[in-house]
Amino acid sequence: MEKFTTVSGPAAPMLAPNVDTDVIIPIQRLVGTGRTGLGPHAFERLRYLPDGSENPDFVLNRPQYRGSPILLAGPNFGCGSSREGAVWALMGMGFRAVLAPSFGDIFFNNCFQNGLLPVVLPEEAIRRIAAETEAAQGARHTRVDLVRQVVVTPEGAEIPFAVDARKREALIEGLDDVALTLRVQDRILAWQAADRAARPWVWQPVERGA
Amino acid sequence: MPATMLDRIWDPHVVADLGGGWSLLHCDRVLLHDLSGGRALEEVLEAGHRIARPDLVFATPDHAVSSAPGRTAETFPKGGRLLAGLRARAAETGIRLFDLGQDGNGIVHVMAPELGIVLPGTVLVCGDSHTCTNGGLGALAFGIGASELRHVLATQTLPQKKPRSMRIRFEGTAPPGVTPKDMILAAIGRFGAGAGTGHAVEYAGSAVRALSVEGRLTLCNLSIEMGAKIGMVAPDETTFEWLAGRDFAPRGAAWDAALRAWRALPSDAEARFDRDLVIEMRDIAPQITWGTSPEHVLPVTGRVPDPAAAANAEQRTAWEAALAYMGLAPGAPIAGTKVDWVFIGSCTNSRIEDLRAAAAVLRGRKVAPHVTAWVVPGSERVKRAAEAEGLDAAFRAAGFEWREPGCALCVAANGEAVPPGARCVSTSNRNFVGRQGTGARTHLASPAMAAAAAVTGAIADVRQLAA
């Protein structure tokens, strides 16, 4: 996983509610392909016209937001499918942080697993950052600081945000969950032995069929 | 202290308290499918880990397999390569795979309940957001991403935070034409596509008690479309009768012991939920979506909303974009909108009761000449059962194509798609932009409503056909 401490750049506004993971990356791009190379396909149904050329009306195609590392989004961003490819596609496009009033639960978890920071901010704060960025034509940057847990707006105002302590540490350190969990493998095995006695039906049928 | 069913399943599954509200949660069952299963197994092995408990993992191809009659793995070659990977890794690691054409194969959330792999009180995960479906049997089931899937395969556990609890009670008797699909679409329309975020939803009330297991699976299936990754229904005699004798369900003394434990799972009458909502069944009519989010839903007697009436600028923009994509005019009655395609299938509505409900509407009628109509049974068993009672013949006689089990047009990951600009009434769960194919326009509805649209060639109120 990519570590995350701070990121700075123009914040690209895409404030529609309920932007789903099918829109972020169509499933067809995830059939038989790896996790790299998805960046050009992120938002492809909004980003390109039917003839394959860029849609000039799509906000992320505007010159000031190309390569933005920060996405400003609307409520329930990343709802829908569990596809982790949505995170890979956003990161492939250059994003390292998404700021939204709320996120789809599965997408939110998937972000942390890859080093994309999802930040929950009030809608007013997001509108404010969007307005300040637009006023400066994208020339003034927003800074997301995970160590201090603040977002610094283009005008220099500091907006604190909450982040789960475990997730924060994992992002800053770039920790691997599996390795951490395997440290308590003894407890997992003990739990399983006890559960086998308490709920044999959960385990027996599986063995009978084996 | 009174407890919810969420407490009663979650708490005993905590292997370790990780601090900060995090639990290491034991997962009793893991389901794999072709789209991500083979790669997940490969990545775990490449990282130098073992598959912790292959005997608790079950695999089936469904997402990227053709649904064409007579299909093989190679009919859709890109999917065939994924399936080849899943086959190889499952064989290597000792994971049961229910392959194409075999008894037990099907859409993962159809075959797993059907085989008794899903049991009340178990924790079950799968790399698919519609894993919430399985909560219809009283399991705690949720979808996960690729990283969490690797974690659970390597450790049989997941670090998780306990969700908040939410209950939705459906009270009263279902009015004519109102199915479980209409119940859950009406709830999403009323409470919103993000209402369940961070929550596990328990569906309760007299109307839920009256539902079959198939209906409860449909209800739970759309929990994620309300934002909740977990949906569940307390197990009861309906559940136990349905489960008894299924392949992986316990038998004999183990069954008796299981029943005693399962009867203790339901929430206490005085249990408190973080959010407690109620819907009166008399307020629900057959539902149809008009836009590109499941919350864009109407009674079939309703009119397409006007963006001028939206609550704020972002919603107005979203509604305008949805109407433009869907090719609909504000204020127009939704009924009578001409349709080009009808799809009956998906982990939402492809079980035997769904096929019976659709076939009942079709009897003595024909699919409108301009409509392409597909029915894709949810599993090999559903397909065989339907054929045994002549439903395939009824669908074919009406002009439907009778196809092979899989996700098919719900997710369009298998080379099959609704053409650009075509309008499809679908029994699936997502009307997102491009979900059924680039430019495809999806209207979600129940199987009976889908059949009504097929024979009238337009969005239609099924109650008028039944009369």
XYZ file of C-alpha atoms in Angstrom:
677
model
C 0.000 0.000 0.000
C 1.155 3.536 -0.779
C 1.901 5.598 2.311
C 0.042 8.830 2.840
C 1.054 11.843 4.882
C 0.108 15.009 3.001
C -1.011 15.919 -0.484
C -1.374 19.308 -2.096
C -2.817 20.511 -5.384
C -5.891 21.925 -7.073
C -9.107 20.333 -5.761
C -11.336 19.244 -8.635
C -15.084 19.703 -7.957
C -17.515 16.935 -8.936
C -20.327 17.539 -6.483
C -23.137 15.346 -7.843
C -24.706 13.041 -5.218
C -24.555 9.236 -5.488
C -21.630 8.927 -7.911
C -21.439 5.134 -8.106
C -18.486 2.831 -8.712
C -19.924 1.749 -12.089
C -19.501 5.351 -13.231
C -16.008 5.537 -11.727
C -14.917 2.401 -13.609
C -17.148 0.314 -15.910
C -17.044 -3.417 -15.131
C -15.923 -4.209 -18.680
C -12.553 -2.637 -17.826
C -12.117 -5.042 -14.932
C -12.701 -8.271 -16.803
C -9.360 -9.906 -17.320
C -7.214 -6.866 -16.615
C -4.931 -6.050 -13.717
C -5.052 -3.156 -11.318
C -2.723 -0.949 -13.334
C -3.594 0.984 -16.458
C -7.120 1.861 -15.314
C -6.481 5.623 -15.037
C -7.426 6.433 -18.659
C -10.741 4.611 -18.095
C -11.762 6.380 -14.880
C -15.136 8.115 -15.415
C -14.867 7.150 -19.082
C -18.611 7.383 -19.716
C -18.558 11.031 -18.625
C -15.070 11.871 -19.726
C -15.226 10.926 -23.409
C -17.733 11.516 -26.193
C -19.134 8.567 -28.173
C -16.439 9.101 -30.837
C -13.740 8.627 -28.176
C -12.660 12.275 -28.025
C -12.605 14.131 -24.713
C -15.833 15.688 -23.509
C -14.911 19.364 -22.982
C -17.856 19.800 -20.595
C -16.607 17.197 -18.126
C -15.048 18.991 -15.193
C -11.968 16.792 -14.903
C -11.089 17.573 -18.535
C -10.720 21.284 -17.749
C -7.058 22.316 -17.935
C -6.877 23.514 -14.328
C -8.041 20.144 -12.969
C -5.977 17.760 -15.086
C -3.850 15.660 -12.801
C -5.521 17.059 -9.656
C -4.608 14.948 -6.633
C -7.746 15.945 -4.686
C -11.343 15.252 -5.687
C -14.233 17.181 -4.132
C -17.333 14.999 -4.255
C -21.003 14.895 -3.270
C -22.858 12.756 -0.739
C -22.683 8.944 -0.996
C -19.646 9.015 -3.271
C -18.556 5.518 -4.336
C -21.903 3.876 -3.647
C -22.796 0.614 -5.337
C -20.468 -2.179 -6.347
C -17.606 -3.445 -4.144
C -15.153 -3.291 -7.059
C -11.793 -2.133 -5.731
C -11.005 -1.175 -9.323
C -12.827 2.087 -8.588
C -10.013 3.014 -6.201
C -7.304 1.808 -8.598
C -8.852 3.873 -11.400
C -9.012 7.054 -9.289
C -5.403 6.584 -8.193
C -4.433 5.816 -11.783
C -5.896 9.180 -12.716
C -3.704 10.823 -10.082
C -6.058 11.231 -7.120
C -4.696 10.649 -3.613
C -7.597 12.090 -1.579
C -11.367 12.371 -1.980
C -13.298 14.892 0.125
C -17.042 14.219 0.427
C -19.914 14.603 2.921
C -20.371 10.795 2.924
C -19.122 7.694 1.133
C -20.360 4.243 0.178
C -19.238 1.916 3.009
C -17.366 -0.650 0.914
C -15.649 1.972 -1.248
C -14.591 3.837 1.909
C -12.828 0.710 3.224
C -11.283 -0.036 -0.153
C -9.729 3.464 -0.277
C -7.718 2.924 2.900
C -6.458 -0.435 1.657
C -4.691 1.266 -1.240
C -3.509 4.611 0.070
C -6.341 6.792 -1.258
C -7.509 8.972 1.644
C -11.286 9.481 1.933
C -12.065 12.534 4.088
C -15.559 13.190 5.421
C -16.238 16.927 5.509
C -19.476 18.896 5.891
C -21.110 19.904 2.631
C -20.468 23.617 3.385
C -16.724 22.987 3.720
C -16.652 21.215 0.366
C -18.582 24.010 -1.336
C -16.207 26.526 0.204
C -13.094 24.735 -1.095
C -14.740 24.405 -4.512
C -15.613 28.120 -4.580
C -12.129 29.212 -3.490
C -10.502 26.926 -6.072
C -12.804 28.129 -8.863
C -12.211 31.771 -7.930
C -8.482 31.198 -8.406
C -9.020 29.221 -11.654
C -7.393 26.260 -9.960
C -4.139 28.169 -9.433
C -4.410 28.047 -5.627
C -4.005 24.711 -3.969
C -5.749 22.752 -1.268
C -3.629 20.787 1.170
C -4.764 17.599 2.901
C -2.597 16.843 5.919
C -3.250 13.448 7.490
C -0.608 13.886 10.182
C -2.258 17.040 11.546
C -5.745 15.966 10.403
C -6.546 19.248 8.687
C -7.543 20.383 5.244
C -6.048 23.766 4.342
C -8.287 25.602 1.874
C -6.904 27.694 -1.017
C -7.493 30.812 1.089
C -5.517 29.312 3.946
C -8.326 28.377 6.328
C -7.753 25.181 8.293
C -10.619 22.680 8.495
C -10.005 19.834 10.951
C -11.300 16.374 10.073
C -11.807 13.136 11.965
C -10.180 9.928 10.805
C -10.140 6.519 12.377
C -6.934 6.128 14.400
C -6.162 2.623 13.128
C -6.674 3.624 9.504
C -4.610 6.774 9.981
C -1.689 4.847 11.397
C -1.895 2.216 8.659
C -1.808 4.935 5.964
C 1.058 6.866 7.519
C 3.095 3.706 8.096
C 1.952 1.826 4.969
C 1.064 -1.217 7.119
C -0.171 -4.545 5.786
C -3.302 -5.814 7.527
C -2.652 -9.492 6.814
C 0.743 -9.472 8.498
C -0.753 -7.743 11.551
C -3.585 -10.250 11.820
C -1.331 -13.268 11.458
C 0.416 -12.112 14.643
C -2.715 -13.201 16.540
C -3.163 -16.446 14.661
C -3.093 -18.397 17.929
C -6.205 -16.560 19.021
C -7.946 -17.286 15.732
C -7.207 -20.991 16.072
C -8.360 -20.988 19.700
C -11.589 -19.215 18.709
C -12.190 -21.789 15.989
C -11.616 -24.701 18.366
C -14.051 -23.237 20.885
C -16.623 -22.467 18.219
C -16.391 -25.961 16.840
C -17.519 -27.217 20.250
C -20.204 -24.558 20.659
C -21.628 -24.616 17.117
C -20.645 -27.947 15.586
C -23.251 -27.525 12.832
C -21.298 -24.638 11.359
C -18.316 -26.951 10.870
C -19.647 -30.496 10.527
C -21.546 -30.240 7.250
C -18.488 -28.822 5.619
C -16.468 -31.805 6.750
C -19.119 -34.315 5.770
C -19.079 -33.096 2.197
C -15.288 -33.037 1.986
C -29.874 -6.011 28.595
C -32.009 -6.382 25.461
C -30.010 -7.313 22.371
C -30.487 -7.002 18.620
C -29.848 -9.861 16.227
C -26.831 -7.867 15.045
C -25.422 -8.056 18.609
C -26.256 -11.748 18.862
C -24.329 -12.625 15.707
C -21.564 -10.018 15.807
C -20.448 -10.232 19.427
C -19.666 -13.982 19.581
C -17.714 -13.703 16.306
C -15.188 -11.272 17.769
C -11.879 -13.129 17.935
C -9.938 -10.170 19.314
C -10.620 -6.594 20.341
C -8.213 -4.511 18.248
C -8.970 -1.269 20.120
C -10.494 1.945 18.864
C -13.792 0.193 18.144
C -12.167 -2.389 15.874
C -12.865 -6.103 16.146
C -11.174 -8.999 14.469
C -14.281 -10.740 13.198
C -14.390 -14.442 12.326
C -15.917 -15.236 8.930
C -17.646 -18.626 8.856
C -18.140 -18.705 5.108
C -16.384 -17.094 2.135
C -17.899 -17.116 -1.342
C -15.834 -16.628 -4.498
C -16.886 -15.848 -8.050
C -15.087 -15.786 -11.371
C -14.553 -12.032 -11.623
C -12.254 -11.750 -8.603
C -11.908 -15.216 -7.055
C -9.023 -16.658 -9.070
C -6.923 -13.534 -8.776
C -7.548 -13.211 -5.029
C -6.362 -16.787 -4.436
C -3.340 -16.167 -6.617
C -2.399 -12.984 -4.772
C -2.657 -14.665 -1.368
C -0.375 -17.470 -2.506
C 2.054 -15.057 -4.192
C 2.334 -13.104 -0.931
C 3.519 -16.318 0.689
C 0.351 -17.033 2.698
C -1.783 -20.149 2.815
C -5.534 -20.266 2.302
C -6.566 -20.444 5.953
C -9.681 -22.635 5.703
C -10.388 -23.823 2.150
C -13.199 -26.005 3.525
C -15.140 -22.840 4.459
C -14.727 -21.312 0.988
C -17.115 -22.002 -1.915
C -16.744 -20.851 -5.513
C -18.991 -20.493 -8.547
C -18.618 -18.734 -11.898
C -21.408 -16.224 -12.539
C -20.263 -12.686 -13.483
C -18.318 -13.142 -16.711
C -19.935 -16.243 -18.180
C -22.151 -16.123 -21.254
C -25.855 -16.786 -20.674
C -26.389 -17.972 -24.247
C -28.160 -21.312 -24.590
C -25.531 -24.027 -24.983
C -22.758 -21.758 -23.687
C -19.387 -23.003 -22.525
C -16.626 -21.199 -20.642
C -15.175 -20.225 -24.011
C -18.309 -18.547 -25.374
C -17.019 -15.329 -23.771
C -13.230 -15.807 -24.010
C -12.196 -13.036 -21.582
C -14.438 -14.594 -18.951
C -13.181 -18.035 -19.926
C -9.670 -17.002 -18.949
C -10.886 -15.784 -15.556
C -12.733 -19.041 -15.004
C -9.676 -21.065 -16.003
C -7.728 -19.221 -13.299
C -10.416 -19.834 -10.699
C -10.603 -23.531 -11.600
C -6.845 -23.973 -11.340
C -6.480 -22.138 -8.031
C -9.556 -23.749 -6.471
C -8.250 -27.206 -7.390
C -4.800 -26.359 -6.067
C -6.079 -25.044 -2.738
C -8.907 -27.542 -2.181
C -11.827 -25.122 -2.567
C -15.150 -26.470 -3.800
C -16.132 -25.047 -7.179
C -19.594 -25.455 -8.660
C -18.756 -25.283 -12.337
C -20.866 -24.371 -15.353
C -23.669 -26.814 -16.005
C -23.114 -28.640 -12.713
C -25.754 -29.008 -10.041
C -25.125 -26.155 -7.592
C -23.759 -23.676 -10.133
C -25.408 -20.288 -10.363
C -25.312 -16.680 -9.258
C -23.343 -16.761 -6.026
C -26.170 -15.261 -3.914
C -28.693 -17.661 -5.397
C -26.691 -20.894 -5.170
C -25.244 -20.322 -1.684
C -28.623 -20.123 0.099
C -29.995 -22.858 -2.129
C -27.255 -25.325 -1.111
C -27.524 -24.467 2.585
C -24.022 -22.958 2.559
C -25.608 -19.907 4.198
C -26.916 -20.667 7.686
C -28.611 -18.452 10.287
C -26.179 -16.907 12.749
C -23.141 -17.256 10.498
C -20.872 -14.455 9.297
C -20.425 -14.656 5.544
C -18.419 -12.495 3.138
C -17.886 -12.313 -0.608
C -16.194 -9.914 -2.998
C -19.536 -8.654 -4.208
C -21.679 -5.870 -2.786
C -24.890 -7.906 -3.068
C -23.641 -10.353 -0.449
C -26.209 -8.615 1.784
C -28.770 -10.818 -0.006
C -27.795 -13.765 2.180
C -29.010 -11.953 5.292
C -32.475 -13.107 4.253
C -31.669 -16.378 6.032
C -30.612 -14.652 9.253
C -26.892 -14.578 8.458
C -24.672 -11.531 8.880
C -23.431 -11.194 5.324
C -21.568 -8.355 3.649
C -19.623 -7.480 0.530
C -15.913 -6.699 0.585
C -13.269 -5.437 -1.822
C -10.252 -7.222 -3.248
C -7.907 -6.343 -0.357
C -10.338 -7.531 2.301
C -10.935 -10.675 0.261
C -7.223 -11.485 0.351
C -7.223 -10.846 4.093
C -10.093 -13.188 4.808
C -8.702 -15.929 2.576
C -5.360 -15.746 4.397
C -6.730 -15.481 7.945
C -10.469 -16.400 7.940
C -11.021 -13.076 9.733
C -11.489 -9.392 8.960
C -10.799 -6.299 11.038
C -14.178 -4.573 11.159
C -16.017 -1.910 13.104
C -19.445 -2.865 14.303
C -22.062 -1.013 12.248
C -24.885 0.961 13.819
C -28.236 -0.804 13.955
C -31.288 0.130 11.929
C -34.668 -1.511 11.688
C -37.279 -1.079 8.997
C -40.654 -2.549 9.832
C -43.110 -3.253 7.043
C -46.551 -3.461 8.633
C -49.795 -4.721 7.171
C -50.738 -6.831 4.190
C -49.254 -6.488 0.714
C -51.727 -4.751 -1.636
C -52.307 -6.397 -5.044
C -49.248 -6.336 -7.309
C -46.862 -5.390 -4.464
C -43.887 -7.755 -4.152
C -40.738 -7.724 -1.973
C -39.006 -5.794 -4.772
C -41.635 -3.059 -4.509
C -41.258 -2.976 -0.724
C -37.520 -2.361 -0.819
C -37.642 0.063 -3.773
C -40.311 2.054 -1.929
C -38.070 2.146 1.169
C -35.077 3.377 -0.871
C -37.276 6.001 -2.536
C -38.534 7.227 0.818
C -35.312 7.117 2.856
C -32.671 7.655 0.137
C -29.763 5.825 -1.476
C -27.463 6.759 1.403
C -29.884 6.231 4.314
C -28.297 2.988 5.454
C -24.656 4.060 5.268
C -22.779 2.736 8.283
C -25.731 0.620 9.385
C -26.815 -3.006 9.412
C -30.501 -3.072 8.526
C -32.911 -5.575 10.032
C -36.197 -5.920 8.156
C -39.097 -6.770 10.420
C -42.843 -6.368 10.826
C -45.844 -8.449 9.881
C -45.320 -8.117 6.125
C -41.764 -9.446 6.391
C -42.866 -12.362 8.592
C -45.336 -13.265 5.846
C -42.624 -13.418 3.157
C -41.110 -16.615 1.804
C -37.337 -17.063 2.063
C -37.042 -16.110 -1.612
C -38.866 -12.846 -0.878
C -36.620 -12.112 2.099
C -33.524 -12.644 -0.056
C -34.903 -10.103 -2.553
C -35.621 -7.628 0.243
C -32.112 -7.924 1.692
C -30.518 -7.802 -1.783
C -31.187 -4.087 -2.218
C -29.865 -3.089 1.224
C -26.664 -1.908 -0.428
C -28.731 0.313 -2.753
C -29.855 2.096 0.421
C -26.204 2.356 1.495
C -26.229 -0.506 4.012
C -23.754 -3.281 3.349
C -25.690 -5.588 5.703
C -29.400 -6.466 5.527
C -31.044 -9.237 7.509
C -34.281 -10.918 8.455
C -34.636 -12.872 11.699
C -34.880 -16.620 11.088
C -38.180 -18.289 11.937
C -40.120 -21.456 11.108
C -40.318 -20.358 7.456
C -36.518 -20.230 7.378
C -36.048 -23.572 9.127
C -38.529 -25.380 6.915
C -36.805 -23.956 3.832
C -33.318 -24.942 5.020
C -34.078 -28.456 6.239
C -32.479 -31.113 4.067
C -30.387 -28.728 1.940
C -26.967 -30.042 0.919
C -24.784 -28.291 3.470
C -27.415 -27.787 6.173
C -26.895 -29.792 9.357
C -28.771 -33.044 9.876
C -29.904 -35.208 12.791
C -28.700 -34.183 16.232
C -26.674 -31.319 14.748
C -29.851 -29.926 13.169
C -31.652 -30.060 16.521
C -28.812 -28.262 18.268
C -28.665 -25.680 15.493
C -32.404 -25.033 15.726
C -32.136 -24.318 19.446
C -29.404 -21.771 18.773
C -31.162 -20.225 15.761
C -34.388 -19.730 17.728
C -32.417 -17.556 20.160
C -31.084 -15.229 17.426
C -33.967 -12.759 16.858
C -33.788 -9.287 18.382
C -35.515 -8.852 21.723
C -38.878 -7.119 21.527
C -37.530 -4.278 23.663
C -34.196 -3.998 21.783
C -33.224 -0.443 20.819
C -32.064 0.386 17.293
C -29.982 3.430 16.388
C -32.578 4.126 13.706
C -36.061 2.628 13.703
C -38.345 3.189 10.717
C -41.715 1.926 9.652
C -43.541 1.650 6.345
C -47.222 0.811 6.060
C -47.853 -1.712 3.301
C -51.058 0.051 2.294
C -48.917 3.021 1.153
C -46.956 0.932 -1.366
C -47.920 0.508 -5.028
C -45.928 -1.380 -7.708
C -42.677 0.547 -8.189
C -40.589 1.527 -11.209
C -37.390 3.598 -11.324
C -37.179 6.630 -13.598
C -33.546 7.756 -13.205
C -30.006 6.603 -12.609
C -30.010 5.950 -8.853
C -32.250 3.394 -7.116
C -33.673 6.314 -5.103
C -35.082 7.675 -8.370
C -38.196 5.555 -7.997
C -41.949 6.086 -8.395
C -45.205 4.227 -8.072
C -46.077 3.083 -11.595
C -49.033 5.488 -11.474
C -46.666 8.427 -10.880
C -45.158 11.133 -13.060
C -41.503 11.786 -13.896
C -40.299 14.439 -11.412
C -39.414 17.993 -12.394
C -35.855 19.106 -11.511
C -37.352 22.490 -10.611
C -38.760 20.741 -7.521
C -35.359 19.372 -6.405
C -34.176 20.112 -2.865
C -30.895 21.814 -3.857
C -28.663 22.714 -6.793
C -26.701 19.440 -6.780
C -29.886 17.366 -6.736
C -31.355 19.491 -9.505
C -28.257 18.954 -11.645
C -28.338 15.218 -10.869
C -32.027 14.953 -11.824
C -31.452 16.896 -15.042
C -28.561 14.616 -15.951
C -30.655 11.541 -15.113
C -33.585 12.705 -17.245
C -31.273 13.518 -20.160
C -29.613 10.108 -19.905
C -32.943 8.321 -19.584
C -34.601 10.307 -22.377
C -37.570 11.282 -20.215
C -39.525 14.531 -19.925
C -40.413 16.064 -16.535
C -44.064 15.695 -15.610
C -44.825 12.868 -18.048
C -46.628 9.781 -16.712
C -44.054 6.989 -16.358
C -46.592 4.363 -17.473
C -46.819 4.123 -21.241
C -43.102 4.828 -21.791
C -42.104 2.565 -24.674
C -39.520 -0.119 -23.847
C -37.118 -2.060 -26.093
C -35.781 -4.725 -23.747
C -36.961 -6.734 -20.753
C -34.563 -8.634 -18.495
C -35.771 -11.070 -15.849
C -32.859 -12.339 -13.782
C -30.041 -11.310 -11.327
C -29.369 -12.083 -7.669
C -32.384 -9.877 -6.902
C -35.128 -11.662 -8.811
C -34.154 -14.906 -10.537
C -35.470 -17.498 -8.080
C -38.255 -19.920 -8.775
C -40.976 -17.713 -7.239
C -39.829 -14.789 -9.395
C -40.084 -16.890 -12.536
C -43.523 -18.155 -11.512
C -44.753 -14.595 -10.895
C -43.533 -13.429 -14.304
C -44.866 -16.493 -16.112
C -48.291 -15.985 -14.530
C -48.527 -12.560 -16.192
C -47.387 -13.978 -19.544
C -49.934 -16.756 -19.846
C -52.064 -16.257 -22.945
C -50.047 -13.193 -23.950
C -47.162 -12.440 -26.308
C -44.111 -10.240 -25.969
C -44.648 -7.053 -28.007
C -42.959 -7.384 -31.426
C -40.464 -4.564 -30.822
C -39.287 -5.949 -27.455
C -36.316 -8.262 -26.877
C -37.096 -10.259 -23.729
C -34.673 -12.467 -21.797
C -35.108 -14.641 -18.769
C -31.935 -15.826 -17.060
C -32.603 -18.259 -14.208
C -30.464 -17.636 -11.124
C -28.975 -21.090 -10.855
C -28.791 -24.510 -12.436
C -31.293 -25.724 -9.836
C -33.736 -22.893 -10.503
C -33.434 -23.623 -14.196
C -34.107 -27.345 -13.762
C -37.005 -26.751 -11.356
C -38.551 -24.227 -13.727
C -38.213 -26.619 -16.642
C -39.789 -29.407 -14.591
C -42.903 -27.302 -14.057
C -43.023 -26.021 -17.635
C -42.078 -22.403 -16.965
C -39.454 -22.454 -19.718
C -42.169 -23.416 -22.195
C -44.424 -20.623 -20.923
C -41.638 -18.054 -21.360
C -40.710 -19.355 -24.793
C -44.334 -19.476 -25.941
C -44.695 -15.809 -24.991
C -41.564 -14.879 -26.937
C -38.887 -14.760 -24.225
C -35.418 -16.240 -24.641
C -34.757 -18.915 -22.011
C -31.070 -18.688 -21.111
C -28.302 -20.174 -18.926
C -27.687 -19.121 -15.283
C -25.435 -16.155 -14.480
C -25.411 -12.419 -13.739
C -25.836 -11.600 -17.443
C -27.548 -8.268 -18.157
C -27.511 -7.120 -14.540
C -23.850 -6.223 -14.738
C -22.957 -6.707 -18.420
C -19.523 -8.121 -17.572
C -19.954 -11.109 -19.894
C -20.050 -9.525 -23.329
C -23.852 -9.231 -23.226
C -25.351 -5.761 -23.049
C -28.439 -3.701 -23.665
C -27.621 -1.569 -26.753
C -26.885 2.186 -26.439
C -30.061 4.217 -26.060
C -32.273 1.154 -25.628
C -34.740 1.184 -22.745
C -34.867 -1.908 -20.563
C -37.221 -2.873 -17.766
C -35.042 -5.033 -15.550
C -35.584 -7.073 -12.398
C -32.000 -6.369 -11.309
C -30.788 -3.945 -8.649
C -28.917 -1.055 -10.292
C -30.077 1.566 -12.767
C -26.680 3.286 -12.820
C -25.406 5.033 -15.943
C -24.026 2.343 -18.271
C -24.707 -0.501 -15.853
C -26.446 -2.701 -18.443
C -24.210 -1.476 -21.250
C -22.913 1.888 -22.470
C -25.888 4.188 -22.994
C -28.437 1.597 -21.822
C -31.484 2.985 -19.994
C -32.577 0.831 -17.075
C -35.893 0.834 -15.234
C -35.895 -1.410 -12.163
C -39.075 -3.294 -11.314
C -40.463 -6.588 -10.024
C -40.661 -9.718 -12.211
C -44.420 -9.287 -12.678
C -43.969 -5.647 -13.705
C -41.182 -6.684 -16.104
C -43.488 -9.266 -17.690
C -46.231 -6.645 -17.975
C -43.792 -4.325 -19.781
C -42.769 -7.125 -22.128
C -46.302 -7.899 -23.281
C -47.515 -4.317 -23.520
C -44.261 -3.019 -25.013
C -44.275 -0.149 -22.518
C -43.992 0.495 -18.803
C -47.315 -0.796 -17.523
C -49.217 -1.225 -14.276
C -49.312 -4.975 -13.703
C -52.554 -4.608 -11.724
C -54.381 -3.612 -14.894
C -53.217 -6.755 -16.673
C -54.215 -8.985 -13.809
C -57.749 -7.616 -13.823
